[in-house]
Coordinates of C-alpha atoms in Angstrom, one line a residue:
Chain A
X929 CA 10.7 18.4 -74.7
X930 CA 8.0 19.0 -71.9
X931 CA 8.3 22.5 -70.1
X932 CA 5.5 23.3 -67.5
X933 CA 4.6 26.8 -68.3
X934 CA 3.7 28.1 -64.8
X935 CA 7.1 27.3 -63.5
X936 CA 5.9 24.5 -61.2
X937 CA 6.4 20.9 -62.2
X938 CA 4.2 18.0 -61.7
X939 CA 5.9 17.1 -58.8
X940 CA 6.3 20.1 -56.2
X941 CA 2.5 20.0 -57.1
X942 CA 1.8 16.7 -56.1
X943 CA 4.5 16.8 -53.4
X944 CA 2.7 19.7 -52.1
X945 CA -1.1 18.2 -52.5
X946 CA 0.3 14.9 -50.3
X947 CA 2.2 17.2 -47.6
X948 CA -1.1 18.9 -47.7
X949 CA -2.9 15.7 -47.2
X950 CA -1.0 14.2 -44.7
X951 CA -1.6 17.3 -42.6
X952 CA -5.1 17.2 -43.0
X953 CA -4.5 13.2 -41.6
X954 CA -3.0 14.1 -38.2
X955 CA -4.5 17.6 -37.4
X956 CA -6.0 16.9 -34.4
X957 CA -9.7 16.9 -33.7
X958 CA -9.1 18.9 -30.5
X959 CA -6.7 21.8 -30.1
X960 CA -4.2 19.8 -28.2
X961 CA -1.9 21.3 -25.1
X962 CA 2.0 22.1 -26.4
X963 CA 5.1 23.2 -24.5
X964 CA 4.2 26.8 -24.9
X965 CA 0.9 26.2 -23.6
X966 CA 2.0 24.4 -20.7
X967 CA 4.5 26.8 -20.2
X968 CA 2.0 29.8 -20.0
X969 CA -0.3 27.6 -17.3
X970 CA 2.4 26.8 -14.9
X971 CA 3.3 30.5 -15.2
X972 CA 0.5 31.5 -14.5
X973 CA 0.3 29.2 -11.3
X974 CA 3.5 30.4 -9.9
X975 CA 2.7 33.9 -10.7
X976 CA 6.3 35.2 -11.2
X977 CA 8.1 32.7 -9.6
X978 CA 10.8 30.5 -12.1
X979 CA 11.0 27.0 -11.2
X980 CA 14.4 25.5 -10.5
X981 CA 15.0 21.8 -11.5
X982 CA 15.6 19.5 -8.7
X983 CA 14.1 18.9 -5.2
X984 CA 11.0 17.2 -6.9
X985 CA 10.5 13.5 -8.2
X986 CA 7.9 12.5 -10.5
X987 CA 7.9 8.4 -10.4
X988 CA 5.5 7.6 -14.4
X989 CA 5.8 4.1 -16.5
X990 CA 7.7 4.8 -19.0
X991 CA 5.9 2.9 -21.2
X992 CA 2.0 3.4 -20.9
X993 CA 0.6 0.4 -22.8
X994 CA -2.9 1.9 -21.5
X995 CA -3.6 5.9 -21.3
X996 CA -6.7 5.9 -19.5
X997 CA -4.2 5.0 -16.2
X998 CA -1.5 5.9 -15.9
X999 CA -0.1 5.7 -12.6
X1000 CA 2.4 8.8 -11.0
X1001 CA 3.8 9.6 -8.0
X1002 CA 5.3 12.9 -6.7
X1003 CA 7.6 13.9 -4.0
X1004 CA 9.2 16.6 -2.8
X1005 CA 12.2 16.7 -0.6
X1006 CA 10.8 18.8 2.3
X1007 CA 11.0 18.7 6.3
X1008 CA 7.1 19.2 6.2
X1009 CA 7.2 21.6 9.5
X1010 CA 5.8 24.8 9.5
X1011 CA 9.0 26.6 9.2
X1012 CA 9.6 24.7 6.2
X1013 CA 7.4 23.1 3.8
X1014 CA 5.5 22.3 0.7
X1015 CA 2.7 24.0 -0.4
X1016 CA 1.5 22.7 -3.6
X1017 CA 2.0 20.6 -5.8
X1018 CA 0.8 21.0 -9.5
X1019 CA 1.0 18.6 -12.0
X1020 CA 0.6 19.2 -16.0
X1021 CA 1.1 17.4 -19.1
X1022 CA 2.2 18.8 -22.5
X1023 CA 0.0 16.8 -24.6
X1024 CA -3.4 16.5 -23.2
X1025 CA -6.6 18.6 -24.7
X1026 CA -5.7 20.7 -21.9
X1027 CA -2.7 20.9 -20.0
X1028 CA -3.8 21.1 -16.1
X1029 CA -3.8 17.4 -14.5
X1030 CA -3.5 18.1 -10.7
X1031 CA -3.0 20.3 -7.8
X1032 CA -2.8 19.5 -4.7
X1033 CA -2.5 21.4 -1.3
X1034 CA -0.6 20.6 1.7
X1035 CA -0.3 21.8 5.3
X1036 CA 2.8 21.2 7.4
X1037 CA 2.2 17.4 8.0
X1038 CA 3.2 14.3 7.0
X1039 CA 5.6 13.6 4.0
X1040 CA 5.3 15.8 0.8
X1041 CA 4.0 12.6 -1.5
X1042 CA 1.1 12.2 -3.4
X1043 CA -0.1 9.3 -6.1
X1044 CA -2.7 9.3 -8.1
X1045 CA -4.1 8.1 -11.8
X1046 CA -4.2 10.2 -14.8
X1047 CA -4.9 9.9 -18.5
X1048 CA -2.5 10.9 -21.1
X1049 CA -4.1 11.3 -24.8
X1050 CA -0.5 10.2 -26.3
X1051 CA 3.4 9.9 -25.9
X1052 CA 4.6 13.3 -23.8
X1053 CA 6.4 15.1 -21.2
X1054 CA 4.4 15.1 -17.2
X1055 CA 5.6 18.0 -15.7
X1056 CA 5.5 18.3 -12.0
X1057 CA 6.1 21.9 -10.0
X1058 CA 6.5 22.3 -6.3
X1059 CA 5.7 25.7 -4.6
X1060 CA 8.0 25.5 -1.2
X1061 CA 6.5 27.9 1.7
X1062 CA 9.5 30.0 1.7
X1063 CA 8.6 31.1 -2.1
X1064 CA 10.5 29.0 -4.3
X1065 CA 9.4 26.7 -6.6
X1066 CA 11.0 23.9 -8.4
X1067 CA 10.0 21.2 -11.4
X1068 CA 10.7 17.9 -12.6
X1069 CA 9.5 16.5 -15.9
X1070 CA 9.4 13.1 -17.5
X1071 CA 8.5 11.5 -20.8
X1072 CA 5.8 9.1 -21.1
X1073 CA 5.5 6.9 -24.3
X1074 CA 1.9 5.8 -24.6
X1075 CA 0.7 3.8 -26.7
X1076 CA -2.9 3.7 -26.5
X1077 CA -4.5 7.1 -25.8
X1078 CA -6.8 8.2 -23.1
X1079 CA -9.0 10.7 -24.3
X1080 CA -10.9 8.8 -27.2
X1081 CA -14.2 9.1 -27.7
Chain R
X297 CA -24.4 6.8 -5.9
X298 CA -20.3 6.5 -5.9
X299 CA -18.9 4.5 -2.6
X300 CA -15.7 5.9 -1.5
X301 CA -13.4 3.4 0.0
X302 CA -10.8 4.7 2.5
X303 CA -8.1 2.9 4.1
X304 CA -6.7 4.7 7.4
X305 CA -4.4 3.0 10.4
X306 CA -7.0 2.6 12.9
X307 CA -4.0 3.4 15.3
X308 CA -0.8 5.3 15.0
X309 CA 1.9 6.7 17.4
X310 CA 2.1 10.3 18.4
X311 CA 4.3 11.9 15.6
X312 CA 4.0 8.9 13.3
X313 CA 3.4 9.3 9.4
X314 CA 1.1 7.4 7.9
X315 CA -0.6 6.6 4.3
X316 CA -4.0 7.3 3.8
X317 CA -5.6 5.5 0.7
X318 CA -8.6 6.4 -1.1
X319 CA -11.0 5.2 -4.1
X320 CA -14.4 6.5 -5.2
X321 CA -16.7 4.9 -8.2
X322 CA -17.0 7.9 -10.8
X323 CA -16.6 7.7 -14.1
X324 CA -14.7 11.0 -14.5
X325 CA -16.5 11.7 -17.6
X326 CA -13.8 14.3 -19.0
X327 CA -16.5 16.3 -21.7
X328 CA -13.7 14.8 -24.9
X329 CA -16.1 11.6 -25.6
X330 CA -19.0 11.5 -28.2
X331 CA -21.7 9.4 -27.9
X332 CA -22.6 6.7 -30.5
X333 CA -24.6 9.7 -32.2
X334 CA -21.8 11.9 -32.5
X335 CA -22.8 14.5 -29.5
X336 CA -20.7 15.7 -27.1
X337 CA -20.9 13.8 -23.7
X338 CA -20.9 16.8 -21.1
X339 CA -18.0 16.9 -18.9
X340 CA -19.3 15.4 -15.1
X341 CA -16.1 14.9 -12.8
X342 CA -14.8 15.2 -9.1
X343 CA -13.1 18.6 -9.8
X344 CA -12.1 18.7 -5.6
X345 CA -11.0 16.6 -2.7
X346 CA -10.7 17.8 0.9
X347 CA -9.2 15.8 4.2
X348 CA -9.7 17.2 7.4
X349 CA -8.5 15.7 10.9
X350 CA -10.5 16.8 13.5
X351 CA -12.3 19.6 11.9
X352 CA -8.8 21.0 10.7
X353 CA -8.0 21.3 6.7
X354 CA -4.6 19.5 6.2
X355 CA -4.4 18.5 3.1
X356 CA -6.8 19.2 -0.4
X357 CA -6.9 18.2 -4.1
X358 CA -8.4 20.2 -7.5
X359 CA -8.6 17.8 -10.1
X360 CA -8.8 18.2 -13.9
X361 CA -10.3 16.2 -16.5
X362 CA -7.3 14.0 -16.9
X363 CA -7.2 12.3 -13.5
X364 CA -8.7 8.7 -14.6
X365 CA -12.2 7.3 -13.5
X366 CA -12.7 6.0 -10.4
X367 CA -9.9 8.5 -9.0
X368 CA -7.7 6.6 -6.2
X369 CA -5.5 9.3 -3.9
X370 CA -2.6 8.5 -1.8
X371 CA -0.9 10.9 0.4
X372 CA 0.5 11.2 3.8
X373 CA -0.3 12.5 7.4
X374 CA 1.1 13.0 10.9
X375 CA -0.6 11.3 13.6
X376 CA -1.1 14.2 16.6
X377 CA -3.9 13.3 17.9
X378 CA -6.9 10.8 18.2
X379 CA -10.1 12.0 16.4
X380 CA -11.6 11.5 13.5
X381 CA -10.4 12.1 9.5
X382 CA -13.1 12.8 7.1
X383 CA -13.0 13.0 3.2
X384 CA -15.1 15.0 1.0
X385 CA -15.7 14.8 -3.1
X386 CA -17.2 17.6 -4.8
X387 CA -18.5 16.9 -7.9
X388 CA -19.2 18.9 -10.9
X389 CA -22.7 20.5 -10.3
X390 CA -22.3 20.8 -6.5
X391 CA -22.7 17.4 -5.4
X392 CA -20.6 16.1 -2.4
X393 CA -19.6 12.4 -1.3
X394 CA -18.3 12.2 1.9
X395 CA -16.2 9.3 4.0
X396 CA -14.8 9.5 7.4
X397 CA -13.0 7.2 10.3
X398 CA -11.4 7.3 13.2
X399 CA -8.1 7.0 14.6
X400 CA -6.4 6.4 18.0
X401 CA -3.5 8.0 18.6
X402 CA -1.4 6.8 21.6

């Protein structure tokens, strides 16, 4: 009968070599932008303020066949007068090499909308944060499945 | 040398909302590509966008390496008043494109 002496068998250690392996196969070439990440930049842009869901809209495919362009929209429910409206928009995403996207100013005109084209490096959340001229500030967030990324190279 | 393109109502109604469109040619280089010899291709975007309406900021952009190349902008203002809206593009390294038109208000 065959005993391994060190008290690991053949197969944790071959097991372990291809776990090992695998992770050397998707670690990314560039530190990529995660949740918490994303989480300390839009804190950092609100300074204090938590976001509240609702009040924004973020309009994405929800299928990006193409990453280099992804088309969004974002609106914010908002009387745009200058006792009441929106004064920035930011717009992030979870996965990218870095998380900031977007920010955009407004001044009490108009309608609280903006669209643009971003690239997303792969499938991910697009979160979109509202700061409201009486202080508040309030997020939506959507998943985008992409399946060609936009940041090669 | 990018062209921006921007679309505008030549004429609006006091108090009306309308879309303003734009497009410039940049290739938003975001600094994550290589070149065929593996180097780094520096980063060389539009990293800001300002609108003003006659003279007066109203609305502005900062934008990141993720906003795709040749960046097209849509967004929305009141017409008060006839006058002139102009664009500006400020790219990384301190050079700025600039577009402008006029509008009637009546």
């Amino acid at each position: 009968m065959r005993t391994t002496t060190s008290g690991v068998s053949r197969r944790t250690v071959l097991a372990g070599l291809g776990a090992g392996a695998a992770a050397m196969a998707v670690a990314p070439r560039v530190a990529l932008a995660d949740k918490a990440a994303t989480d300390e930049a839009i804190a950092k842009i609100l300074g204090g303020v938590k976001a509240q869901d609702g009040k924004v809209k973020i309009q994405l495919p929800q299928i990006a066949e193409n990453g280099n362009t992804v088309p969004f929209t974002v609106s914010v429910d908002s009387p745009m007068t200058e006792a009441s409206y929106v004064k920035a928009i930011h717009v992030v995403a979870e996965g990218n090499p870095s998380p900031q996207v977007a920010s955009f100013t407004f001044t009490p005109t108009g309608k609280a909308t903006v669209s643009m084209r971003m690239r997303l490096g792969k499938t991910q959340d697009v979160r979109a944060v509202a700061l409201m001229s009486d202080g508040t500030a309030w997020e939506a967030r959507q998943e985008v499945k992409v399946t060609i990324g936009g940041c090669g190279g | 040398m990018p062209t921006p393109r921007v679309k505008i109502p030549a004429s609006a109604a006091k108090g009306e909302v309308f879309e303003v469109k734009t497009t410039i040619d940049h290739d938003m280089e975001s600094g994550q590509r290589k070149d065929k010899d593996g180097k780094p291709i520096p980063r060389k975007i539009i990293n800001r966008f300002v609108c003003t309406y006659n003279g007066k900021e109203v609305f502005s952009a900062d934008w990141a390496a993720a906003i795709s190349a040749n960046p097209y902008l849509s967004f929305f203002l009141t017409a008060t008043e006839s006058g002139t809206i102009e664009m500006k593009w400020h790219e990384d390294g301190g050079q700025v494109f600039a577009a402008s038109q006029a509008i009637t208000v009546n």
